[in-house]
XYZ file of C-alpha atoms in Angstrom:
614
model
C 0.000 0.000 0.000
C 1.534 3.237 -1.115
C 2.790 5.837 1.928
C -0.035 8.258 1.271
C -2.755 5.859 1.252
C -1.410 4.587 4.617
C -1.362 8.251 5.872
C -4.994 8.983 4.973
C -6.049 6.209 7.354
C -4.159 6.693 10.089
C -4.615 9.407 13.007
C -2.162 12.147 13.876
C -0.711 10.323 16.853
C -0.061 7.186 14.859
C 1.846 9.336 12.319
C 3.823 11.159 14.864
C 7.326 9.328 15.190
C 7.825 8.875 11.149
C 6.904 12.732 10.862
C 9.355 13.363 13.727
C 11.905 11.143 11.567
C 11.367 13.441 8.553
C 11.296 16.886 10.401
C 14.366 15.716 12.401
C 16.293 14.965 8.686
C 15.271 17.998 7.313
C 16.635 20.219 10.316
C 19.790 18.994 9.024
C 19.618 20.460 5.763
C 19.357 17.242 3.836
C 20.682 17.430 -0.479
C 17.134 18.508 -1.526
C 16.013 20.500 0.718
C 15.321 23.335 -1.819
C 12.745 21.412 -3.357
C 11.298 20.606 -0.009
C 10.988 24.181 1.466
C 8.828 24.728 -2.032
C 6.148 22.181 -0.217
C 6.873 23.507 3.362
C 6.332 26.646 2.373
C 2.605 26.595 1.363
C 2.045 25.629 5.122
C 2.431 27.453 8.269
C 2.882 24.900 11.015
C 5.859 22.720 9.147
C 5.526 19.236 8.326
C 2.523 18.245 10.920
C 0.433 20.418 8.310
C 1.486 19.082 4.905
C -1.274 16.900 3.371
C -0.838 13.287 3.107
C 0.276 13.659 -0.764
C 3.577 16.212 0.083
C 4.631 14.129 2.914
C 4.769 11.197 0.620
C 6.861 13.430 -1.961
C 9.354 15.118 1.205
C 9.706 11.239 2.137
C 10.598 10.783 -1.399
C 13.299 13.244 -0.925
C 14.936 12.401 2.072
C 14.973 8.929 1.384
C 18.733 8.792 1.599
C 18.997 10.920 4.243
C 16.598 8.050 5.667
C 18.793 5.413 4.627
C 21.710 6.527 6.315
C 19.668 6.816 9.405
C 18.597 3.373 9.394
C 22.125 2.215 8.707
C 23.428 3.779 11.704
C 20.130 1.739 13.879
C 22.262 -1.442 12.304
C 25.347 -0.159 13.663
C 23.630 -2.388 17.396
C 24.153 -5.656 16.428
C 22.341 -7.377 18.637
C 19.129 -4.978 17.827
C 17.447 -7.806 16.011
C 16.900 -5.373 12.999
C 17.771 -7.812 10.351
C 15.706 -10.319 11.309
C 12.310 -8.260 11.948
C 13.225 -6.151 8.617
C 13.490 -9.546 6.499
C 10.013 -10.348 7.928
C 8.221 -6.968 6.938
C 10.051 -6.539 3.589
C 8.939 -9.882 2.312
C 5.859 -9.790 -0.399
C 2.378 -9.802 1.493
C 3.892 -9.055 4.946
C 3.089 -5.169 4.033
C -0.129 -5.095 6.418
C -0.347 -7.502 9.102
C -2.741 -8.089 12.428
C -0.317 -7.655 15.248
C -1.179 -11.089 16.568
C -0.192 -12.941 12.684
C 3.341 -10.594 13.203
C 3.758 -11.941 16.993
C 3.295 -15.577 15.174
C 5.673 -14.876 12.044
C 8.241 -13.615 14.635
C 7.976 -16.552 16.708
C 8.395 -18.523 13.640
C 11.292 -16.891 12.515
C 13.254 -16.855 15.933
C 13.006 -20.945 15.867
C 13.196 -21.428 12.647
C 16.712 -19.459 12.990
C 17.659 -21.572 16.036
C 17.417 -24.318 14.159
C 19.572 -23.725 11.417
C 22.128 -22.354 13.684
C 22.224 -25.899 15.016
C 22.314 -27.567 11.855
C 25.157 -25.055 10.587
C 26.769 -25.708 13.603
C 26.954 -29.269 12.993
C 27.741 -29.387 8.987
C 30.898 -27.639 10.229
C 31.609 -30.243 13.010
C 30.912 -33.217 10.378
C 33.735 -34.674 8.174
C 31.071 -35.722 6.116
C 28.885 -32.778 5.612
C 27.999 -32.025 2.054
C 29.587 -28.324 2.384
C 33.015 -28.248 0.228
C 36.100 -27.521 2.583
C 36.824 -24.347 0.714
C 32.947 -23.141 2.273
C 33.529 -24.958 5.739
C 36.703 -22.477 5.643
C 34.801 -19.629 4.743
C 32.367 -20.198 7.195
C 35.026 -20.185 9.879
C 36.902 -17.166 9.240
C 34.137 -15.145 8.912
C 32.667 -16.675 12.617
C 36.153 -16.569 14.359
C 36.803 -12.586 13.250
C 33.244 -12.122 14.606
C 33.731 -13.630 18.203
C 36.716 -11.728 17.852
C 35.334 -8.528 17.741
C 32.407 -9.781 20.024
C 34.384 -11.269 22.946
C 37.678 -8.834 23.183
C 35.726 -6.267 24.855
C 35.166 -8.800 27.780
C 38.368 -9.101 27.728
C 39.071 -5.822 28.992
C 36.118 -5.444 31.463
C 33.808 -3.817 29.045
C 30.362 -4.820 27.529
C 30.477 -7.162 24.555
C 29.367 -4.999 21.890
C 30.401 -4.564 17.925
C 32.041 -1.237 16.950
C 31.154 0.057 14.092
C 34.174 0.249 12.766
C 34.520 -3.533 13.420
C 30.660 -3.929 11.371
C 31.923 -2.337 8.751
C 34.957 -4.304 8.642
C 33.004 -7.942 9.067
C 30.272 -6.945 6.267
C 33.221 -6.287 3.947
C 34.992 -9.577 5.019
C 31.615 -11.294 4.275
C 31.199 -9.976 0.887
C 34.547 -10.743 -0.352
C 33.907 -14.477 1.128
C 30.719 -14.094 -0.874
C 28.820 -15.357 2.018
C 24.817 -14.528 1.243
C 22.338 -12.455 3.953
C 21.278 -16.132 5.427
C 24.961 -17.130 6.111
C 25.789 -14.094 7.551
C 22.629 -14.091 9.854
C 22.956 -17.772 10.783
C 26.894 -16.953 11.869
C 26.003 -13.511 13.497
C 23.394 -15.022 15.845
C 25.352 -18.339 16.930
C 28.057 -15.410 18.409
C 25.441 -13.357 19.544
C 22.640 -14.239 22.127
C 19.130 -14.524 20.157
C 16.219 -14.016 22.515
C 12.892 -13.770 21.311
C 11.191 -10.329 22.195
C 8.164 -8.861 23.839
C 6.147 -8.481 20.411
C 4.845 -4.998 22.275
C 7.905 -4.041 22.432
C 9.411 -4.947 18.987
C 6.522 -2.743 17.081
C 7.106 -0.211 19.474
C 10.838 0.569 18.467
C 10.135 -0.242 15.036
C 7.402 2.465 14.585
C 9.797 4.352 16.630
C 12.418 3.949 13.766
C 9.788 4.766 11.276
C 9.475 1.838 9.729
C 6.369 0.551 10.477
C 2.976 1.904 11.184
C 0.314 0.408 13.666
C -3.072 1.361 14.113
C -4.530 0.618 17.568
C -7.997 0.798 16.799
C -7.464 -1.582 13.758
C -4.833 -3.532 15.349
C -2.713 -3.372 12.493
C 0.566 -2.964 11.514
C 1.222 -1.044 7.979
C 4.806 -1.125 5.870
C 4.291 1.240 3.078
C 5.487 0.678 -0.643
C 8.194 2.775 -0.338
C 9.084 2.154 2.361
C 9.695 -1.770 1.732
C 12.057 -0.340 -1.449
C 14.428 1.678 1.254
C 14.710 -1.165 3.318
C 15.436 -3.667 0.819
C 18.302 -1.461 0.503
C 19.308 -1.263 4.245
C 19.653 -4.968 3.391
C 21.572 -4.719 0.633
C 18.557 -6.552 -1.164
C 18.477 -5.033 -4.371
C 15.400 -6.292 -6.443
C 12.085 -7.480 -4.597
C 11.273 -11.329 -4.134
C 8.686 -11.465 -7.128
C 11.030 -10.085 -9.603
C 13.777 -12.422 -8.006
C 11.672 -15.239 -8.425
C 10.541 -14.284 -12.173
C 14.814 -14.107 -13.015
C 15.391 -17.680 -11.050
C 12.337 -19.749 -12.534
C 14.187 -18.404 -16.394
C 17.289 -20.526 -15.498
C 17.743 -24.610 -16.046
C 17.923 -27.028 -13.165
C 21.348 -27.595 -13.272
C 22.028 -24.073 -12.758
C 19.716 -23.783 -9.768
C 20.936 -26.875 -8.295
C 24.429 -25.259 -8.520
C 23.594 -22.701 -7.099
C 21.644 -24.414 -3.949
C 25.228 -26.480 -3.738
C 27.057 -23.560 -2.864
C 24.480 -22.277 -0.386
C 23.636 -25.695 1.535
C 20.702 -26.044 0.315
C 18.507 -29.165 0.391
C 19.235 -30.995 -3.009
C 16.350 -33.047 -2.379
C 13.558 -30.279 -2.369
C 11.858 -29.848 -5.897
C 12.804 -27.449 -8.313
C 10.573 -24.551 -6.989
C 11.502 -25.646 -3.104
C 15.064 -24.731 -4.218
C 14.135 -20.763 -5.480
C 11.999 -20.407 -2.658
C 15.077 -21.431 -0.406
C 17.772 -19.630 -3.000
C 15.570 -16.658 -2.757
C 15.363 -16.489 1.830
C 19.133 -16.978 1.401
C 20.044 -13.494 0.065
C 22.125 -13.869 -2.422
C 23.056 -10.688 -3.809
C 21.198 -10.122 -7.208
C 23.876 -8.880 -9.025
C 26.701 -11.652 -7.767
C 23.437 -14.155 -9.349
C 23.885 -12.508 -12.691
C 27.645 -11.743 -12.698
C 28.850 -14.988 -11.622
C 26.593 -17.657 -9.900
C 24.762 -18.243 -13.344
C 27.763 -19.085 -15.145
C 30.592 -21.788 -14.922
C 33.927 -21.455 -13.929
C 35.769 -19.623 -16.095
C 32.950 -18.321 -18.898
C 34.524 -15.062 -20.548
C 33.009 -11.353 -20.427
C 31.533 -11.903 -23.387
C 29.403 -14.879 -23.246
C 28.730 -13.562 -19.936
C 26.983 -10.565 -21.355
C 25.152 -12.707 -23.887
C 23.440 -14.779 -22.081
C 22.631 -12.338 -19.782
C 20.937 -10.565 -22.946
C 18.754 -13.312 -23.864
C 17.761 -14.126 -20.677
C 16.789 -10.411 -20.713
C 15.114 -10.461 -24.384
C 13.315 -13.958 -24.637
C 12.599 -14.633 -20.330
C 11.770 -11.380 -19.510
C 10.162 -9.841 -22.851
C 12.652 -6.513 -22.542
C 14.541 -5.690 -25.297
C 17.487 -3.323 -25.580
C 19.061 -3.930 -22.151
C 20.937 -0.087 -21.455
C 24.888 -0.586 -20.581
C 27.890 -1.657 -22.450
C 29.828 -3.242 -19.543
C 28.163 -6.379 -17.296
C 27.770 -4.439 -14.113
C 25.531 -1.722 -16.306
C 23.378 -3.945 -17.860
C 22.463 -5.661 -14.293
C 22.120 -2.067 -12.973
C 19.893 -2.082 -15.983
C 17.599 -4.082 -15.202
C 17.484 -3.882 -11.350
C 16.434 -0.147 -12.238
C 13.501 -1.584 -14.738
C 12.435 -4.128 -12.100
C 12.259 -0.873 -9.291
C 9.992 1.440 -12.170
C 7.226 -2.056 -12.868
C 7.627 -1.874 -8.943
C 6.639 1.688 -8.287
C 3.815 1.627 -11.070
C 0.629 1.463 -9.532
C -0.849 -0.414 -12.746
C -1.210 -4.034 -12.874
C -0.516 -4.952 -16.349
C -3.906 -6.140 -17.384
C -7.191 -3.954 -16.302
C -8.738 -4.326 -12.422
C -11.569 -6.410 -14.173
C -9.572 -8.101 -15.657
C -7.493 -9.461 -12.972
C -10.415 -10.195 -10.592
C -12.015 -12.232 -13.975
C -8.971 -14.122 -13.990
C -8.584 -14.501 -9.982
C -12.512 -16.156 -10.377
C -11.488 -18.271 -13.124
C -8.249 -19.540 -11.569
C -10.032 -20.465 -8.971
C -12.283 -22.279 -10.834
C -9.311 -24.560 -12.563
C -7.066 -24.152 -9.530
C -8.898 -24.626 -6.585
C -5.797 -25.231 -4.037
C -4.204 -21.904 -5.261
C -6.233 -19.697 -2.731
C -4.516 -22.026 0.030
C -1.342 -21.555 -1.821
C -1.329 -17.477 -2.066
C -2.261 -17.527 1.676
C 1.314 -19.145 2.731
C 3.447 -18.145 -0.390
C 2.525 -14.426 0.757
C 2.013 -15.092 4.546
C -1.514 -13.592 4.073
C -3.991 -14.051 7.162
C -7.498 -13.732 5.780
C -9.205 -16.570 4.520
C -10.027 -15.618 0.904
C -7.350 -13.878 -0.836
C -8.460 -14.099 -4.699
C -9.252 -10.232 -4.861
C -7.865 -7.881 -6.921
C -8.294 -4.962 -4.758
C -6.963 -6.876 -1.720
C -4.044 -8.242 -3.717
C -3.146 -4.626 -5.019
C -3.131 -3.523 -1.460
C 0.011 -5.692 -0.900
C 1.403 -4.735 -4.336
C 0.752 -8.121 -5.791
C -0.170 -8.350 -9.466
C -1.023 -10.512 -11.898
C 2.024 -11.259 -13.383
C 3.203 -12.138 -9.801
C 0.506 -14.767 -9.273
C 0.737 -16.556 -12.231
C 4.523 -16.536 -11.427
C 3.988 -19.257 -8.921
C 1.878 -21.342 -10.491
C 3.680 -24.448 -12.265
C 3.668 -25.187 -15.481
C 1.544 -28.319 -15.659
C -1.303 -26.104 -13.989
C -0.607 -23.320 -16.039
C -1.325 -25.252 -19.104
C -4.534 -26.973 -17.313
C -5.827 -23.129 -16.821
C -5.082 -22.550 -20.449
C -7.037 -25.316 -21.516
C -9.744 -25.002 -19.430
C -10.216 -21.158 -20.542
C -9.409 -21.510 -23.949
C -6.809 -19.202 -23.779
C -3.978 -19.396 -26.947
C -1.271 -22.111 -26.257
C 1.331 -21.269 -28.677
C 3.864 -19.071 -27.260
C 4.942 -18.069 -23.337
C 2.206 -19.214 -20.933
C 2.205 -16.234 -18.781
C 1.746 -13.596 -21.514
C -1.353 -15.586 -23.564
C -2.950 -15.727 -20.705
C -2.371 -11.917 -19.447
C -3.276 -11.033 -23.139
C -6.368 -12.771 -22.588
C -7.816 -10.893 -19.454
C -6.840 -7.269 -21.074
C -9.268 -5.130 -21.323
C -8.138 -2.514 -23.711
C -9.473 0.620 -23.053
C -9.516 0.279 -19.427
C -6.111 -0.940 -19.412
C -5.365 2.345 -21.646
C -6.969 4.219 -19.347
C -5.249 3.052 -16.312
C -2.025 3.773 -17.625
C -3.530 7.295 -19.159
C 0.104 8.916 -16.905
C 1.954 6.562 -18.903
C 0.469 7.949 -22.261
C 0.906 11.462 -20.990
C 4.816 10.861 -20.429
C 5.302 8.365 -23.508
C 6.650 6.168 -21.110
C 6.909 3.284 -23.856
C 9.132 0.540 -21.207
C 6.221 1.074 -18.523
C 3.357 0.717 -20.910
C 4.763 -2.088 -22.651
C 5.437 -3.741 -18.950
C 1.752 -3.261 -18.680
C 0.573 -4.912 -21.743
C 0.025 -2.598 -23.706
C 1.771 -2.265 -27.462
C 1.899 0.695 -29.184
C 4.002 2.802 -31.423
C 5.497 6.345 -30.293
C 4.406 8.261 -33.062
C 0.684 7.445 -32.238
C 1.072 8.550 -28.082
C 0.118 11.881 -28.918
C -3.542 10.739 -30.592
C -3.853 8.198 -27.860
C -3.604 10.757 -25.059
C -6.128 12.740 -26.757
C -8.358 9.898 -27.203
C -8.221 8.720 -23.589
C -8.770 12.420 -22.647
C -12.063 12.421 -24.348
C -13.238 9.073 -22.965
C -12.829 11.155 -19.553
C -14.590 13.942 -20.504
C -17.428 11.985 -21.631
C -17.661 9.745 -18.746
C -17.788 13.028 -16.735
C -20.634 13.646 -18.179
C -19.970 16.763 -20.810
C -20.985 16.754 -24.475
C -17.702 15.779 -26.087
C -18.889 17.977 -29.497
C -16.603 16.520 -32.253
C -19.058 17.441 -35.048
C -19.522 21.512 -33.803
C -15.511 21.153 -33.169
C -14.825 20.372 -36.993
C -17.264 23.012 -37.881
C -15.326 25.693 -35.906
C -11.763 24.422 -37.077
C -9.801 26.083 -39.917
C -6.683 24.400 -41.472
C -4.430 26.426 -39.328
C -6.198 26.157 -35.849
C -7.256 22.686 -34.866
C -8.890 22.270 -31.445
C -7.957 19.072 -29.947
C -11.754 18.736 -27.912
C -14.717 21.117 -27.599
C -17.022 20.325 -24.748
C -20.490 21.978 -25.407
C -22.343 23.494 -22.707
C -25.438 24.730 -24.886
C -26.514 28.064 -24.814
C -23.438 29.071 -27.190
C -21.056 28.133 -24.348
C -18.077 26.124 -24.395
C -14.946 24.727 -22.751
C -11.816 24.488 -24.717
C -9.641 21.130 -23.950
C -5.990 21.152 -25.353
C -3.701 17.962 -24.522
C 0.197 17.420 -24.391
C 2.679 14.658 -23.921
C 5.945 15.079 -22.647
C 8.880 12.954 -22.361
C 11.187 15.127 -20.883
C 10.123 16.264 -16.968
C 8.215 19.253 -16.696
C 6.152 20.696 -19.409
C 7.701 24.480 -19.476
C 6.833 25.952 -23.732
C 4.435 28.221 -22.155
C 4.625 31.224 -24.802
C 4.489 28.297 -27.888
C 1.052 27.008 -26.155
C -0.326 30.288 -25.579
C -0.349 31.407 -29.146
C -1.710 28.721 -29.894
C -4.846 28.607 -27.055
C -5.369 32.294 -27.713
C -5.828 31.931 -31.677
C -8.532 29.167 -30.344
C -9.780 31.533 -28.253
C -10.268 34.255 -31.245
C -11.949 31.389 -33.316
C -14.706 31.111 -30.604
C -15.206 34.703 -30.284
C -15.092 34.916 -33.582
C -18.432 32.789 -33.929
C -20.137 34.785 -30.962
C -19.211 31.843 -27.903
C -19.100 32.320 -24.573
C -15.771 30.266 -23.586
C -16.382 28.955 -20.035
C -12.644 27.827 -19.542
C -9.702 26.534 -21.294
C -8.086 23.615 -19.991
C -4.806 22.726 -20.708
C -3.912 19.150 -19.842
C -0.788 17.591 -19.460
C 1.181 14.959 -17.404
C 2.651 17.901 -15.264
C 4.028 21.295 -15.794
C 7.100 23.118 -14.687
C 7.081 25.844 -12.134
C 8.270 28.622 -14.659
C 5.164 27.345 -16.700
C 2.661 27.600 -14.014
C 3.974 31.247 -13.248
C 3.953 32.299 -16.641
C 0.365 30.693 -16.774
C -0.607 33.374 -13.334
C 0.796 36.333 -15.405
C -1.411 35.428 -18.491
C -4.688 38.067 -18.162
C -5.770 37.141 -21.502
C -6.992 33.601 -21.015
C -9.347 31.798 -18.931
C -6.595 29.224 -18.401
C -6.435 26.274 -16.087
C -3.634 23.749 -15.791
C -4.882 19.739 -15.744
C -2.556 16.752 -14.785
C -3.075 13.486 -15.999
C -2.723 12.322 -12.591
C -5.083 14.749 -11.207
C -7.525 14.112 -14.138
C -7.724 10.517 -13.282
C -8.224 10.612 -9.681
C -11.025 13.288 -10.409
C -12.565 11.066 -12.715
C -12.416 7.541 -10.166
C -13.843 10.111 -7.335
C -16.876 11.175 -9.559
C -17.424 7.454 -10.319
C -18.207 6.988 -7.125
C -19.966 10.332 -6.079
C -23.923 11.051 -6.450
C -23.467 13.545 -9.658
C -24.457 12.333 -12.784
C -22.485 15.150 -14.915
C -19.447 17.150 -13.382
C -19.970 20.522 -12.007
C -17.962 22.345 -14.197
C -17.683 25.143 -11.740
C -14.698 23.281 -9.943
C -12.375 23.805 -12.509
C -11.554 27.333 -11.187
C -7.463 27.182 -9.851
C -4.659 28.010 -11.809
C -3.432 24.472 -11.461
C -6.654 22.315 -10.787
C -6.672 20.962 -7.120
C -7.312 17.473 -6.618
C -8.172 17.434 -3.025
C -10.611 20.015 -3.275
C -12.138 18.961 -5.953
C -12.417 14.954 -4.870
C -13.898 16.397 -1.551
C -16.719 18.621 -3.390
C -17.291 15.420 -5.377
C -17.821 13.233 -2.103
C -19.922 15.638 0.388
């Protein structure tokens, strides 16, 4: 659930440690903090004022200020931080009833004491499967950290870690290429692992900021972003889904590689073996730079493989970067941009037609979702409730094997030729709905994003499609979308994009952009061209009501020149703002939109949504 969302349902004292977090960070001046005194300085009383929406953004801008704080919180080493963050960053652990944490805690503290055992013992048994080159790893890493445990008892002082000594360790256990679960499993046979008041451990995380909890709901809430910035703390660099996706492209012999050199159980199945590969923690990068590969596989081949893995696996072509490291960095950055788009890649309908229908074939996947994504309520087959968690479609069909896979194909008719996954996410699209849901996407001719989403299209025809979508607004808003009077009013050198009529010879004028680059700023090229619509109205005795100029967003030198124009009855329209208007009048009691609200500069959204729901 994304940050703001979480905001608007929680009260002021539940928000009061993260906002004391934020404040505290930007009292320090943090690297943007011109950008956030522009949203501090619409409000009086600082930060505690700020809607919902602007705190989200000034979180978005201090998140490496944030980062660093949270790195210095894992500076304790015995503050159980790794453990409870590896719990709340996993997928579907993002809201949680305090009592299903207090049991997933529980879990994990005994689960962890008994694989310390079992470590323990591999490296006591000549005959343990572990090579002796890991059994030495292993070793040096634990000896240098009961080292820098136990030589402060040794001069009378509490056993502690520096953090110079941390630092040190974490680089020794990189460059032994130990994984998260090695290092964790080491750490905590050194240091004493006691299981927690469960009070107490949401306490001091919602005291770090981490975590929300609402006392009246019970509930604990990790936002969206939030999960990103920690899987960084961890040094986890793509989420579990996406991992998952890369690891399921690979053949068995490389996974069973793989769960060789990590101790893994070589007599799980297949998909037993990524689940395990994926708790271990293995550093995404290290999977595609070397642990793919065998010994001794040049640059080259390297960076082919990697390509069509890329290109035929994971349907994205044109992986940026010339070096290895790049294109990795590559496509960790594409995997972060499907994660922070709020579309699902097939319409809402959609996905809740094909959540009934896999049900239908499937009828053990319900019970499957429920402990793949540690969910607690009993039916889980909702797209709104999986969406909530940040689960998609592509995510859920991700699990599924492929002998049921092709049993749902068959059983829905859906096209067998070709990848599985996509034939059947073709099959649940909804076009214009899925168009419309990813009407930002248009806006910014954001062709990777859309095409992550489903949807094909060429660049040159953006433009049109943005206008089109635009119209299919307007109309739903209710307003005579007037392409016939429009045409009649049009001369070959000014072309209206839409003409809502009013009646009674009065009209609103509707002019659409896309953008590629950030911030739409030609303010004196789109004013000659509104005003010379404006003269063509006036020209055939019409009243023009407003012009609206929409856009996917528009720079600040833009929206000043648009405050100095006395000329024009000119408002400024997001896409964003556009669509949330238009979801918020779905759901109000008007049956056509009261123009009336469109009378800001730059059209506000929250005034405009709350008009729409009084």
């Amino acid at each position: 659930m994304k940050l703001e969302k979480i905001l608007d349902k929680l009260g002021s004292l539940e928000k009061n440690s993260f906002i004391k977090i934020i404040d505290h960070i930007i009292s320090k001046n943090p690297k943007n903090a011109k950008e956030i005194e522009k949203i501090l300085s619409s409000s009086d009383k600082g930060l505690k004022s700020v809607d919902n929406l602007n705190v989200s953004n000034i979180f978005s801008l201090t998140s490496n200020e944030f980062t660093e704080y949270l790195l210095c919180e894992f500076q304790e080493a015995n503050s159980q931080l790794d453990i409870l963050i590896d719990i709340i960053i996993r997928d579907g652990n993002c809201i949680m009833k305090q009592d299903w944490f207090s049991r997933l805690y529980e879990t994990e503290i005994k689960n962890l004491k008994v694989k310390i055992k079992n470590l323990n013992n591999e490296l006591e048994n000549e005959k343990s499967e572990l090579s002796e080159s890991r059994k030495r790893d292993y070793r040096i890493y634990k000896s240098c950290l009961s080292t820098a445990y136990n030589n402060d008892i040794a001069n009378n002082r509490e056993a502690k870690i520096s953090s110079d000594e941390l630092s040190i360790i974490l680089t020794l256990a990189k460059q032994l290429g130990l994984s998260q679960e090695d290092v964790k499993l080491i750490n905590y046979s050194i240091l004493p692992v006691k299981k927690a008041d469960i009070q107490d451990v949401i306490n001091n995380l919602k005291n770090l900021g981490v975590i929300f909890f609402s006392k009246k709901e019970n509930t604990i809430y990790v936002a969206d972003e939030m999960v990103s910035l920690l899987r960084k703390v961890r040094k986890k660099e793509v989420g579990e889904k996406f991992y998952r996706r890369t690891l399921k492209l690979l053949r068995e012999p490389i996974i069973n590689q793989i769960a060789k050199d990590h101790n893994i159980d070589r007599k799980l199945t297949i998909s037993q073996k990524i689940e395990e590969i994926i708790k271990e923690g293995i550093s995404f990068t290290d999977l595609l730079s070397i642990q793919i590969y065998k010994q001794g596989t040049t640059l080259t081949v390297k960076k082919k493989t990697l390509n069509e893995l890329c290109e035929k696996g994971l349907n994205i072509s044109n992986l940026k970067g010339s070096t290895l490291e790049d294109k990795i960095n590559s496509l960790i950055e594409h995997f972060e941009n499907v994660e922070k788009d709020e579309k699902v890649g097939i319409s809402i309908d959609g996905f809740d037609k094909m959540l009934t229908e896999l049900n239908q074939s499937l009828p053990k996947l319900n019970k499957e979702l429920k402990e793949q994504f540690e969910l607690q309520e009993e039916y889980v087959l909702n797209a709104d409730f999986l969406l909530n968690y940040n689960i998609k479609p592509r995510d859920i069909l991700d699990l599924i094997t492929k002998q049921d896979l092709s049993k749902f194909i068959k059983d829905n008719g859906i096209k067998q030729r070709g990848d599985d996954v996509l034939n059947i996410l073709e099959h649940y699209k909804d076009v214009e709905n899925l168009y419309l849901e990813n009407y930002e996407n248009v806006g910014y001719r954001n062709l990777n994003l859309l095409k992550e989403n489903g949807i094909s299209v060429k660049e040159s025809e953006l433009g049109l499609k943005f206008e089109e979508l635009t119209k299919v607004i307007f109309k739903s808003l209710g307003f005579n979308v007037d392409d016939k009077f429009k045409n009649q009013l049009n001369t070959q050198k000014d072309i209206m994009d839409i003409l809502l009529n009013l009646g009674n010879n009065e009209i609103i004028i509707v002019e659409c952009k896309t953008i590629k680059e950030k911030g739409y700023n030609k303010f004196s090229a789109v004013s000659r061209q509104l005003k010379s619509y404006q003269n063509l109205a006036l020209k055939n005795n019409l009243r023009i009501v407003k012009i609206l100029l929409v856009a996917p967003e528009f720079s600040d030198d833009f929206v000043y020149d648009c405050e100095m124009d006395t000329e024009m009855n000119l408002s400024l329209l997001t896409a964003s703002t556009l669509s949330k208007i238009f979801e918020a009048f779905k759901l109000s009691k008007y049956q056509e939109f009261p123009h009336v609200l469109f009378r800001d500069i730059v059209i506000n959204e929250e005034r405009i949504i709350k008009a729409l729901c009084k």
